Tab-separated table of C-alpha atoms and ligand atoms in Angstrom:
chain	number	residue	atom	x	y	z
A	1464	MET	CA	-35.854	10.522	-17.020
A	1465	VAL	CA	-35.526	13.318	-14.523
A	1466	SER	CA	-35.115	16.649	-16.097
A	1467	THR	CA	-32.931	19.376	-14.427
A	1468	THR	CA	-35.820	21.657	-13.776
A	1469	SER	CA	-37.933	19.191	-12.016
A	1470	PHE	CA	-35.121	17.777	-9.968
A	1471	ASN	CA	-36.353	17.795	-6.434
A	1472	THR	CA	-34.458	16.272	-3.436
A	1473	ALA	CA	-36.325	17.866	-0.560
A	1474	LYS	CA	-37.016	14.612	1.283
A	1475	SER	CA	-33.285	13.569	0.901
A	1476	LYS	CA	-32.261	16.822	2.333
A	1477	GLU	CA	-34.595	16.390	5.341
A	1478	VAL	CA	-33.480	12.825	6.023
A	1479	PHE	CA	-29.859	13.813	5.698
A	1480	ALA	CA	-30.151	16.771	7.918
A	1481	ALA	CA	-31.522	14.461	10.647
A	1482	ALA	CA	-28.804	11.972	10.141
A	1483	GLN	CA	-26.152	14.558	10.643
A	1484	GLN	CA	-27.369	14.932	14.377
A	1485	LEU	CA	-27.437	11.073	14.836
A	1486	MET	CA	-24.208	9.897	13.143
A	1487	PRO	CA	-20.857	11.664	12.428
A	1488	GLY	CA	-21.258	13.350	9.130
A	1489	GLY	CA	-24.621	11.797	8.776
A	1490	VAL	CA	-23.294	8.624	7.208
A	1491	SER	CA	-21.964	5.194	8.197
A	1492	SER	CA	-19.147	5.396	5.717
A	1493	PRO	CA	-17.279	8.755	4.819
A	1494	VAL	CA	-17.370	8.841	0.970
A	1495	ARG	CA	-21.024	8.629	0.956
A	1496	ALA	CA	-21.343	12.229	2.337
A	1497	PHE	CA	-20.607	13.824	-0.954
A	1498	LYS	CA	-17.890	16.031	0.783
A	1499	SER	CA	-15.594	15.991	-2.495
A	1500	VAL	CA	-18.250	16.757	-4.884
A	1501	GLY	CA	-20.301	19.375	-3.054
A	1502	GLY	CA	-23.911	19.348	-2.507
A	1503	GLU	CA	-25.808	16.908	-0.284
A	1504	PRO	CA	-26.071	13.147	-0.790
A	1505	ILE	CA	-29.340	11.722	-1.994
A	1506	VAL	CA	-30.835	9.144	0.365
A	1507	PHE	CA	-31.858	5.886	-1.281
A	1508	ASP	CA	-35.235	4.147	-1.018
A	1509	ARG	CA	-34.736	1.017	-3.116
A	1510	VAL	CA	-32.527	-0.525	-5.873
A	1511	LYS	CA	-33.188	-2.917	-8.810
A	1512	GLY	CA	-31.036	-4.020	-11.672
A	1513	ALA	CA	-29.083	-1.069	-12.879
A	1514	TYR	CA	-31.355	1.503	-11.168
A	1515	ILE	CA	-31.852	3.337	-7.946
A	1516	TRP	CA	-34.874	5.342	-6.586
A	1517	ASP	CA	-34.308	8.029	-3.964
A	1518	VAL	CA	-36.736	8.882	-1.236
A	1519	ASP	CA	-37.989	11.710	-3.482
A	1520	GLY	CA	-39.024	9.251	-6.076
A	1521	ASN	CA	-36.127	10.234	-8.535
A	1522	GLN	CA	-34.653	7.463	-10.646
A	1523	TYR	CA	-30.868	7.105	-11.508
A	1524	ILE	CA	-28.781	4.907	-13.647
A	1525	ASP	CA	-26.298	3.457	-10.945
A	1526	TYR	CA	-22.543	3.134	-11.640
A	1527	VAL	CA	-21.558	2.466	-8.097
A	1528	GLY	CA	-23.344	-0.750	-7.548
A	1529	THR	CA	-23.100	-0.599	-3.781
A	1530	TRP	CA	-19.323	-0.015	-4.411
A	1531	GLY	CA	-18.889	-3.306	-6.309
A	1532	PRO	CA	-20.980	-6.140	-4.980
A	1533	ALA	CA	-23.909	-5.649	-7.445
A	1534	ILE	CA	-22.196	-6.964	-10.431
A	1535	CYS	CA	-25.239	-9.047	-11.530
A	1536	GLY	CA	-27.468	-5.921	-10.887
A	1537	HIS	CA	-29.155	-4.791	-7.717
A	1538	ALA	CA	-31.552	-7.197	-6.094
A	1539	HIS	CA	-31.154	-9.847	-8.711
A	1540	PRO	CA	-34.352	-11.998	-8.478
A	1541	GLU	CA	-32.388	-15.382	-8.203
A	1542	VAL	CA	-30.175	-13.952	-5.369
A	1543	ILE	CA	-33.238	-12.611	-3.635
A	1544	SER	CA	-35.178	-15.858	-3.775
A	1545	ALA	CA	-31.997	-17.891	-2.501
A	1546	LEU	CA	-31.889	-15.443	0.332
A	1547	HIS	CA	-35.568	-15.945	1.032
A	1548	GLU	CA	-35.043	-19.700	1.349
A	1549	ALA	CA	-31.784	-19.371	3.534
A	1550	LEU	CA	-33.629	-16.832	5.640
A	1551	ASP	CA	-36.226	-19.330	6.757
A	1552	LYS	CA	-33.542	-21.557	8.173
A	1553	GLY	CA	-32.001	-18.740	10.293
A	1554	THR	CA	-29.446	-15.973	9.685
A	1555	SER	CA	-26.474	-17.069	11.680
A	1556	PHE	CA	-25.547	-20.337	13.228
A	1557	GLY	CA	-22.133	-19.568	14.774
A	1558	ALA	CA	-21.175	-23.135	13.885
A	1559	PRO	CA	-20.197	-24.735	10.649
A	1560	CYS	CA	-22.579	-24.745	7.704
A	1561	VAL	CA	-22.746	-26.536	4.313
A	1562	GLN	CA	-22.820	-23.074	2.412
A	1563	GLU	CA	-19.205	-22.385	3.626
A	1564	ASN	CA	-17.941	-25.404	1.948
A	1565	ILE	CA	-19.813	-24.587	-1.271
A	1566	LEU	CA	-18.590	-21.025	-1.458
A	1567	ALA	CA	-15.041	-22.023	-0.352
A	1568	GLU	CA	-14.892	-24.580	-3.129
A	1569	MET	CA	-16.145	-21.917	-5.682
A	1570	VAL	CA	-13.572	-19.456	-4.534
A	1571	ILE	CA	-10.637	-22.069	-4.604
A	1572	ASP	CA	-11.718	-23.144	-8.177
A	1573	ALA	CA	-11.898	-19.577	-9.365
A	1574	VAL	CA	-8.910	-17.775	-7.892
A	1575	PRO	CA	-5.500	-19.216	-9.158
A	1576	SER	CA	-3.577	-18.414	-5.971
A	1577	ILE	CA	-6.209	-19.680	-3.426
A	1578	GLU	CA	-5.740	-23.308	-2.197
A	1579	MET	CA	-7.469	-22.534	1.146
A	1580	VAL	CA	-9.584	-19.697	2.263
A	1581	ARG	CA	-10.882	-18.077	5.596
A	1582	PHE	CA	-14.220	-16.180	5.480
A	1583	VAL	CA	-14.585	-12.839	7.272
A	1584	ASN	CA	-17.058	-10.015	7.213
A	1585	SER	CA	-15.550	-7.256	5.250
A	1586	GLY	CA	-12.724	-6.231	2.984
A	1587	THR	CA	-11.093	-4.351	5.946
A	1588	GLU	CA	-11.082	-7.532	8.051
A	1589	ALA	CA	-9.622	-9.572	5.217
A	1590	CYS	CA	-6.732	-7.131	4.680
A	1591	MET	CA	-5.853	-6.723	8.466
A	1592	SER	CA	-5.976	-10.590	8.862
A	1593	VAL	CA	-3.828	-11.105	5.758
A	1594	LEU	CA	-1.240	-8.661	7.164
A	1595	ARG	CA	-0.888	-10.628	10.332
A	1596	LEU	CA	-0.615	-13.725	8.375
A	1597	MET	CA	2.200	-12.150	6.111
A	1598	ARG	CA	4.162	-11.204	9.314
A	1599	ALA	CA	3.435	-14.707	10.979
A	1600	PHE	CA	4.558	-16.647	8.041
A	1601	THR	CA	7.725	-14.641	7.315
A	1602	GLY	CA	8.647	-13.670	10.807
A	1603	ARG	CA	9.211	-10.163	9.442
A	1604	ASP	CA	7.197	-6.941	10.262
A	1605	LYS	CA	7.623	-4.447	7.379
A	1606	ILE	CA	5.376	-4.281	4.501
A	1607	ILE	CA	5.369	-2.424	1.329
A	1608	LYS	CA	2.089	-0.626	-0.030
A	1609	PHE	CA	1.418	1.766	-2.868
A	1610	GLU	CA	0.434	5.354	-2.629
A	1611	GLY	CA	-3.209	5.587	-3.442
A	1612	CYS	CA	-4.039	2.057	-2.774
A	1613	TYR	CA	-6.747	1.259	-0.020
A	1614	HIS	CA	-6.675	-1.820	2.010
A	1615	GLY	CA	-9.439	-1.036	4.338
A	1616	HIS	CA	-9.164	1.160	7.359
A	1617	ALA	CA	-6.926	-0.807	9.830
A	1618	ASP	CA	-4.213	1.290	11.440
A	1619	MET	CA	-1.255	-0.191	9.435
A	1620	PHE	CA	-2.667	0.624	6.159
A	1621	LEU	CA	-3.760	4.283	6.723
A	1622	VAL	CA	-0.797	5.608	4.928
A	1623	LYS	CA	-1.304	7.313	1.547
A	1624	ALA	CA	-4.496	5.242	1.486
A	1625	GLY	CA	-6.320	6.509	-1.511
A	1626	SER	CA	-10.053	7.783	-2.107
A	1627	GLY	CA	-11.668	8.045	1.312
A	1628	VAL	CA	-8.650	9.642	3.011
A	1629	ALA	CA	-7.716	11.609	0.038
A	1630	THR	CA	-11.229	12.925	-0.510
A	1631	LEU	CA	-11.285	14.293	3.074
A	1632	GLY	CA	-7.776	15.701	2.734
A	1633	LEU	CA	-6.619	13.780	5.681
A	1634	PRO	CA	-2.689	13.014	5.208
A	1635	ASP	CA	-3.084	10.000	7.492
A	1636	SER	CA	-5.553	9.697	10.326
A	1637	PRO	CA	-5.330	10.984	13.993
A	1638	GLY	CA	-5.494	8.050	16.305
A	1639	VAL	CA	-3.029	6.094	14.254
A	1640	PRO	CA	0.104	5.740	16.574
A	1641	LYS	CA	3.323	6.269	14.580
A	1642	THR	CA	4.584	2.943	16.072
A	1643	THR	CA	1.736	1.186	14.071
A	1644	THR	CA	2.732	2.777	10.637
A	1645	ASN	CA	6.518	2.698	11.176
A	1646	ASN	CA	6.537	-0.756	9.401
A	1647	THR	CA	4.645	0.548	6.547
A	1648	LEU	CA	6.715	1.469	3.585
A	1649	THR	CA	5.282	3.172	0.516
A	1650	ALA	CA	6.200	3.323	-3.124
A	1651	PRO	CA	4.508	4.986	-6.019
A	1652	TYR	CA	2.165	2.692	-8.082
A	1653	ASN	CA	3.776	1.307	-11.186
A	1654	ASP	CA	7.354	2.257	-9.972
A	1655	LEU	CA	9.353	-0.996	-9.734
A	1656	GLU	CA	12.763	0.934	-9.120
A	1657	ALA	CA	11.219	2.461	-5.980
A	1658	VAL	CA	10.180	-1.112	-4.652
A	1659	LYS	CA	13.716	-2.269	-5.522
A	1660	ALA	CA	15.197	0.510	-3.424
A	1661	LEU	CA	12.982	-0.305	-0.497
A	1662	PHE	CA	13.989	-3.997	-0.591
A	1663	ALA	CA	17.647	-2.960	-0.790
A	1664	GLU	CA	17.343	-0.597	2.077
A	1665	ASN	CA	15.545	-3.242	4.324
A	1666	SER	CA	17.027	-6.516	3.398
A	1667	ASN	CA	15.451	-9.539	5.205
A	1668	ALA	CA	13.039	-7.183	7.045
A	1669	ILE	CA	10.133	-6.981	4.449
A	1670	ALA	CA	7.264	-9.537	4.990
A	1671	GLY	CA	5.599	-8.765	1.679
A	1672	VAL	CA	4.198	-6.487	-0.748
A	1673	ILE	CA	0.417	-5.758	-0.849
A	1674	LEU	CA	-1.304	-3.897	-3.691
A	1675	GLU	CA	-4.541	-3.370	-5.731
A	1676	PRO	CA	-3.513	-5.250	-8.979
A	1677	VAL	CA	-5.662	-2.762	-10.850
A	1678	VAL	CA	-6.268	0.323	-8.661
A	1679	GLY	CA	-9.826	1.537	-8.074
A	1680	ASN	CA	-9.271	3.588	-4.869
A	1681	ALA	CA	-7.333	6.390	-6.551
A	1682	GLY	CA	-9.591	6.480	-9.546
A	1683	PHE	CA	-9.106	3.786	-12.111
A	1684	ILE	CA	-5.348	3.022	-12.648
A	1685	PRO	CA	-4.319	-0.188	-14.522
A	1686	PRO	CA	-0.927	-1.788	-13.906
A	1687	GLU	CA	1.678	-1.079	-16.641
A	1688	ALA	CA	3.223	-3.817	-18.583
A	1689	GLY	CA	5.863	-5.680	-16.440
A	1690	PHE	CA	4.733	-4.059	-13.106
A	1691	LEU	CA	2.948	-7.103	-11.633
A	1692	GLU	CA	5.530	-9.569	-13.156
A	1693	GLY	CA	8.377	-7.364	-11.567
A	1694	LEU	CA	6.704	-7.502	-8.171
A	1695	ARG	CA	6.426	-11.234	-8.361
A	1696	LEU	CA	10.169	-11.605	-9.143
A	1697	LEU	CA	11.331	-9.144	-6.541
A	1698	THR	CA	9.203	-10.637	-3.766
A	1699	GLN	CA	10.449	-14.093	-4.694
A	1700	GLU	CA	14.133	-12.963	-4.675
A	1701	ASN	CA	13.730	-11.265	-1.444
A	1702	GLY	CA	11.889	-14.142	0.479
A	1703	ALA	CA	8.802	-11.841	0.785
A	1704	LEU	CA	5.207	-12.511	0.015
A	1705	LEU	CA	3.242	-10.884	-2.770
A	1706	VAL	CA	-0.426	-10.209	-1.873
A	1707	PHE	CA	-3.048	-9.073	-4.218
A	1708	ASP	CA	-5.899	-7.190	-2.600
A	1709	GLU	CA	-8.619	-8.152	-4.808
A	1710	VAL	CA	-11.464	-7.004	-2.764
A	1711	MET	CA	-12.611	-4.794	-5.631
A	1712	THR	CA	-11.146	-6.681	-8.606
A	1713	GLY	CA	-11.993	-10.101	-7.637
A	1714	PHE	CA	-14.755	-11.729	-9.815
A	1715	ARG	CA	-14.963	-8.235	-11.485
A	1716	ILE	CA	-11.822	-7.860	-13.740
A	1717	ALA	CA	-12.327	-11.515	-14.531
A	1718	TYR	CA	-13.992	-14.482	-12.706
A	1719	GLY	CA	-10.644	-15.414	-11.269
A	1720	GLY	CA	-9.730	-11.661	-10.710
A	1721	ALA	CA	-6.913	-9.575	-11.893
A	1722	GLN	CA	-4.476	-12.543	-11.283
A	1723	GLU	CA	-6.283	-14.660	-13.799
A	1724	LYS	CA	-6.426	-11.764	-16.288
A	1725	PHE	CA	-2.729	-10.970	-16.059
A	1726	GLY	CA	-1.447	-14.366	-15.390
A	1727	ILE	CA	0.486	-13.505	-12.263
A	1728	THR	CA	-0.183	-15.710	-9.143
A	1729	PRO	CA	0.483	-14.024	-5.809
A	1730	ASP	CA	1.016	-15.931	-2.523
A	1731	LEU	CA	-2.009	-14.585	-0.759
A	1732	THR	CA	-5.265	-12.796	-1.881
A	1733	THR	CA	-7.907	-10.750	-0.182
A	1734	LEU	CA	-11.501	-10.823	-1.474
A	1735	GLY	CA	-14.771	-8.921	-0.465
A	1736	LYS	CA	-17.571	-6.862	-2.259
A	1737	VAL	CA	-18.634	-9.190	-5.080
A	1738	ILE	CA	-18.246	-12.596	-3.029
A	1739	GLY	CA	-20.835	-11.387	-0.674
A	1740	GLY	CA	-23.269	-10.653	-3.359
A	1741	GLY	CA	-24.468	-7.511	-1.269
A	1742	LEU	CA	-24.050	-8.898	2.094
A	1743	PRO	CA	-21.059	-8.441	4.325
A	1744	VAL	CA	-18.388	-10.950	3.267
A	1745	GLY	CA	-14.789	-10.759	3.063
A	1746	ALA	CA	-12.068	-13.536	2.699
A	1747	TYR	CA	-8.386	-14.078	2.574
A	1748	GLY	CA	-6.728	-17.098	1.088
A	1749	GLY	CA	-3.774	-18.507	-0.791
A	1750	ARG	CA	-0.985	-21.150	-0.361
A	1751	LYS	CA	-1.909	-24.134	1.808
A	1752	ASP	CA	1.339	-23.947	3.656
A	1753	ILE	CA	0.795	-20.280	4.495
A	1754	MET	CA	-2.969	-20.682	5.314
A	1755	SER	CA	-2.195	-23.639	7.663
A	1756	LEU	CA	-0.867	-21.061	10.023
A	1757	VAL	CA	-4.239	-19.748	10.635
A	1758	ALA	CA	-6.114	-20.760	13.809
A	1759	PRO	CA	-7.235	-23.427	14.754
A	1760	ALA	CA	-4.984	-25.141	12.198
A	1761	GLY	CA	-2.117	-22.936	13.311
A	1762	PRO	CA	-1.085	-20.344	15.860
A	1763	MET	CA	-2.062	-17.055	14.044
A	1764	TYR	CA	-5.315	-16.102	15.758
A	1765	GLN	CA	-8.158	-14.658	13.894
A	1766	ALA	CA	-11.951	-15.138	14.522
A	1767	GLY	CA	-15.454	-13.724	13.893
A	1768	THR	CA	-18.852	-14.292	15.313
A	1769	LEU	CA	-20.679	-13.793	12.194
A	1770	SER	CA	-18.062	-15.094	9.825
A	1771	GLY	CA	-19.307	-17.600	7.222
A	1772	ASN	CA	-22.997	-17.044	8.269
A	1773	PRO	CA	-25.358	-18.922	5.920
A	1774	LEU	CA	-27.198	-15.877	4.672
A	1775	ALA	CA	-24.074	-14.116	3.509
A	1776	MET	CA	-22.666	-17.293	2.050
A	1777	THR	CA	-25.901	-17.914	0.126
A	1778	ALA	CA	-25.767	-14.445	-1.530
A	1779	GLY	CA	-22.240	-15.120	-2.520
A	1780	ILE	CA	-22.771	-18.560	-3.925
A	1781	LYS	CA	-25.794	-17.410	-6.058
A	1782	THR	CA	-23.891	-14.427	-7.219
A	1783	LEU	CA	-20.875	-16.381	-8.495
A	1784	GLU	CA	-23.293	-19.020	-10.059
A	1785	LEU	CA	-24.776	-16.163	-12.141
A	1786	LEU	CA	-21.411	-14.998	-13.025
A	1787	GLN	CA	-20.334	-18.465	-14.173
A	1788	ARG	CA	-22.829	-18.375	-17.014
A	1789	PRO	CA	-21.571	-18.166	-20.468
A	1790	GLY	CA	-20.945	-14.744	-21.914
A	1791	THR	CA	-21.139	-12.783	-18.733
A	1792	TYR	CA	-17.674	-11.241	-18.849
A	1793	GLU	CA	-17.892	-10.754	-22.573
A	1794	GLN	CA	-21.014	-8.747	-21.933
A	1795	LEU	CA	-19.519	-6.777	-19.074
A	1796	ASP	CA	-16.604	-5.877	-20.921
A	1797	ARG	CA	-18.507	-4.931	-24.140
A	1798	ILE	CA	-21.010	-2.660	-22.233
A	1799	THR	CA	-18.207	-0.956	-20.121
A	1800	LYS	CA	-16.026	-0.335	-23.242
A	1801	ARG	CA	-18.900	1.326	-24.983
A	1802	LEU	CA	-19.659	3.431	-21.969
A	1803	THR	CA	-16.146	4.552	-21.422
A	1804	ASN	CA	-15.313	5.183	-24.953
A	1805	GLY	CA	-18.569	7.198	-25.409
A	1806	LEU	CA	-17.843	9.183	-22.163
A	1807	LEU	CA	-14.247	9.930	-23.241
A	1808	GLN	CA	-15.263	10.821	-26.790
A	1809	VAL	CA	-18.050	13.338	-25.864
A	1810	ALA	CA	-15.768	14.923	-23.289
A	1811	LYS	CA	-12.860	15.385	-25.868
A	1812	ASP	CA	-15.384	16.699	-28.530
A	1813	LEU	CA	-16.389	19.360	-26.215
A	1814	GLY	CA	-12.939	20.331	-25.440
A	1815	HIS	CA	-12.289	18.804	-22.084
A	1816	GLU	CA	-9.004	17.345	-21.213
A	1817	VAL	CA	-9.765	13.829	-19.906
A	1818	TYR	CA	-7.987	10.523	-19.503
A	1819	GLY	CA	-9.488	7.144	-18.739
A	1820	GLY	CA	-10.050	3.584	-19.538
A	1821	GLN	CA	-11.717	0.243	-18.424
A	1822	ILE	CA	-10.923	-3.342	-17.908
A	1823	SER	CA	-14.040	-5.600	-17.772
A	1824	ALA	CA	-16.649	-4.071	-15.602
A	1825	MET	CA	-14.317	-1.322	-13.987
A	1826	PHE	CA	-13.806	2.029	-15.452
A	1827	GLY	CA	-12.697	5.613	-14.765
A	1828	MET	CA	-12.307	9.050	-16.223
A	1829	PHE	CA	-10.074	11.738	-14.835
A	1830	PHE	CA	-10.413	15.473	-15.647
A	1831	THR	CA	-6.704	15.848	-16.581
A	1832	GLY	CA	-4.534	16.390	-19.706
A	1833	LYS	CA	-1.887	13.985	-18.207
A	1834	SER	CA	-1.986	10.098	-18.622
A	1835	VAL	CA	-2.586	8.641	-15.198
A	1836	HIS	CA	-0.272	5.808	-14.000
A	1837	SER	CA	0.035	6.668	-10.248
A	1838	TYR	CA	-1.681	8.573	-7.568
A	1839	GLU	CA	0.566	11.639	-8.307
A	1840	ASP	CA	-0.828	11.654	-11.791
A	1841	ALA	CA	-4.428	11.119	-10.730
A	1842	LYS	CA	-3.891	14.250	-8.335
A	1843	THR	CA	-3.497	16.497	-11.425
A	1844	SER	CA	-7.092	16.081	-12.016
A	1845	ASP	CA	-9.559	19.146	-11.843
A	1846	THR	CA	-11.620	17.900	-8.895
A	1847	ALA	CA	-13.658	21.046	-8.944
A	1848	LYS	CA	-14.780	20.366	-12.443
A	1849	PHE	CA	-15.500	16.687	-11.397
A	1850	GLY	CA	-17.703	17.926	-8.641
A	1851	ARG	CA	-19.784	19.991	-11.083
A	1852	PHE	CA	-19.955	17.111	-13.552
A	1853	HIS	CA	-20.986	14.785	-10.788
A	1854	ARG	CA	-23.862	17.152	-9.773
A	1855	GLY	CA	-24.966	17.646	-13.321
A	1856	MET	CA	-25.129	14.009	-13.900
A	1857	LEU	CA	-26.978	13.431	-10.782
A	1858	GLU	CA	-29.518	15.977	-11.966
A	1859	HIS	CA	-29.764	14.079	-15.266
A	1860	GLY	CA	-30.514	10.808	-13.564
A	1861	VAL	CA	-27.054	9.201	-13.449
A	1862	TYR	CA	-25.451	8.244	-10.133
A	1863	LEU	CA	-21.611	8.323	-10.294
A	1864	ALA	CA	-19.294	7.669	-7.431
A	1865	PRO	CA	-19.111	10.851	-5.466
A	1866	SER	CA	-15.294	11.309	-5.827
A	1867	GLN	CA	-12.917	11.757	-8.611
A	1868	TYR	CA	-10.670	9.149	-6.848
A	1869	GLU	CA	-13.229	6.231	-7.307
A	1870	ALA	CA	-13.521	3.663	-9.960
A	1871	GLY	CA	-16.995	3.273	-11.736
A	1872	PHE	CA	-18.582	-0.099	-11.846
A	1873	THR	CA	-21.088	-1.551	-14.340
A	1874	SER	CA	-23.170	-4.652	-14.049
A	1875	LEU	CA	-24.922	-7.375	-16.127
A	1876	ALA	CA	-28.094	-5.511	-15.565
A	1877	HIS	CA	-26.848	-2.258	-17.562
A	1878	THR	CA	-28.303	-2.315	-21.115
A	1879	ASP	CA	-27.179	-0.484	-24.244
A	1880	GLU	CA	-29.997	1.929	-23.814
A	1881	ASP	CA	-28.694	2.841	-20.304
A	1882	VAL	CA	-25.322	3.507	-21.702
A	1883	GLU	CA	-26.686	5.678	-24.531
A	1884	ARG	CA	-28.824	7.665	-22.031
A	1885	THR	CA	-25.737	8.077	-19.848
A	1886	ILE	CA	-23.568	9.358	-22.746
A	1887	ALA	CA	-26.437	11.649	-23.724
A	1888	ALA	CA	-26.598	12.999	-20.140
A	1889	ALA	CA	-22.768	13.468	-20.136
A	1890	LYS	CA	-22.944	15.460	-23.381
A	1891	ALA	CA	-25.611	17.834	-21.955
A	1892	VAL	CA	-23.707	18.274	-18.634
A	1893	LEU	CA	-20.200	18.598	-20.283
A	1894	SER	CA	-21.645	21.224	-22.761
A	1895	ASN	CA	-22.153	23.538	-19.692
A	1896	LEU	CA	-19.331	22.808	-17.549
B	3175	PLP	C1	-13.416	-1.871	-0.450
B	3175	PLP	C2	-12.020	-2.192	-0.338
B	3175	PLP	C3	-11.522	-2.628	0.903
B	3175	PLP	C4	-12.243	-2.502	2.137
B	3175	PLP	O1	-13.408	-3.335	2.133
B	3175	PLP	P1	-14.530	-2.989	3.131
B	3175	PLP	O2	-15.670	-4.200	2.955
B	3175	PLP	O3	-15.151	-1.709	2.875
B	3175	PLP	O4	-13.967	-3.007	4.555
B	3175	PLP	C5	-10.148	-3.114	0.845
B	3175	PLP	N1	-9.435	-3.115	-0.287
B	3175	PLP	C6	-9.966	-2.685	-1.474
B	3175	PLP	C7	-9.066	-2.811	-2.721
B	3175	PLP	C8	-11.139	-2.333	-1.493
B	3175	PLP	O5	-11.584	-1.729	-2.803
């Protein structure tokens, strides 16, 4: 375990300083830059199981898991060995491969709403494609999204879009024309009345409602009882589609995603993260009558050079196979509950106001005295305190997502000992905050 006094990140600093001259902000994706927690990001050298090693040789227990995909643990030996085998046959065909059928069948079997699926290369791509499909199917242009929900960085979704944007303090983004977001209506999460009002004001104009069925991009916020049911009913009554963005929750909240866990079946679903097993994969799928509009079966155009490539499909297939083994979700839930309860308890014992929770392998803790049901609630958090907590945990060998507005992730590789070490580190850090 790294002790605070010996914590040395000289090499990380050097690499990141160079990176800042080469890439905007020194990173390939904004949240990685630690802007919202202060200090400089650490540069990784390798990952394995529940652990990360940085370029200075420090070891950390990881609760980011490459933002979700590493649910079986980083670099799982069975995933790596399947990838070696696939690699020998080539990385991309740009033509059909058997692995696409295998992963498609697994996804269709697992996710209640999905009867047919299209593979893409990222969650962003899945969400922007599903939006086009919502509009193509209904012949309507407007959509409803929720404050604090993130659906990738496509123009139409960059309205009140949660973590990354929130962290940088950008209300929206320059470069997004008003005409693009005019049709994006927003409502507070967990607020059915607001959604009802939007439907009333825009009758026969709303293509559908898209949401994170459990929010992870405004910190961890679960749906309140009746919210998902209410959305299912409202969309049906108004001839609109219900879309679950399960890029984060798919195969994490349960094997069949949040829709399986809560027993609400949307019309369309987007996936990403876990189904790629650490390689770039996204997907959207749903009812056959809707998916049949997608080219070349139908007129809605969407394509991709590297989509469905055998390497990425292989990582996804092996990851889902591992998740199908008996007891995996029980284990994920047990370990995450132990972690979350431990963290909340230690914080409260030390006099900090915190609010948090977990479902399966997804968790969160806000530094606020308020209970958090929406992005507005989440924003009452003491983010400066979170920044100090984050830094302290890093110095004690624990890698948390570098923003108050991100969920935490556990994996099958996290042990009880890892959890105990994490809680002990939190106790040390929270004593001096
Ligand atoms: C991560 C995420 C996305 C975007 O996926 P990328 O692969 O980063 O483009 C979309 N929706 C949700 C809910 C996400 O968590």
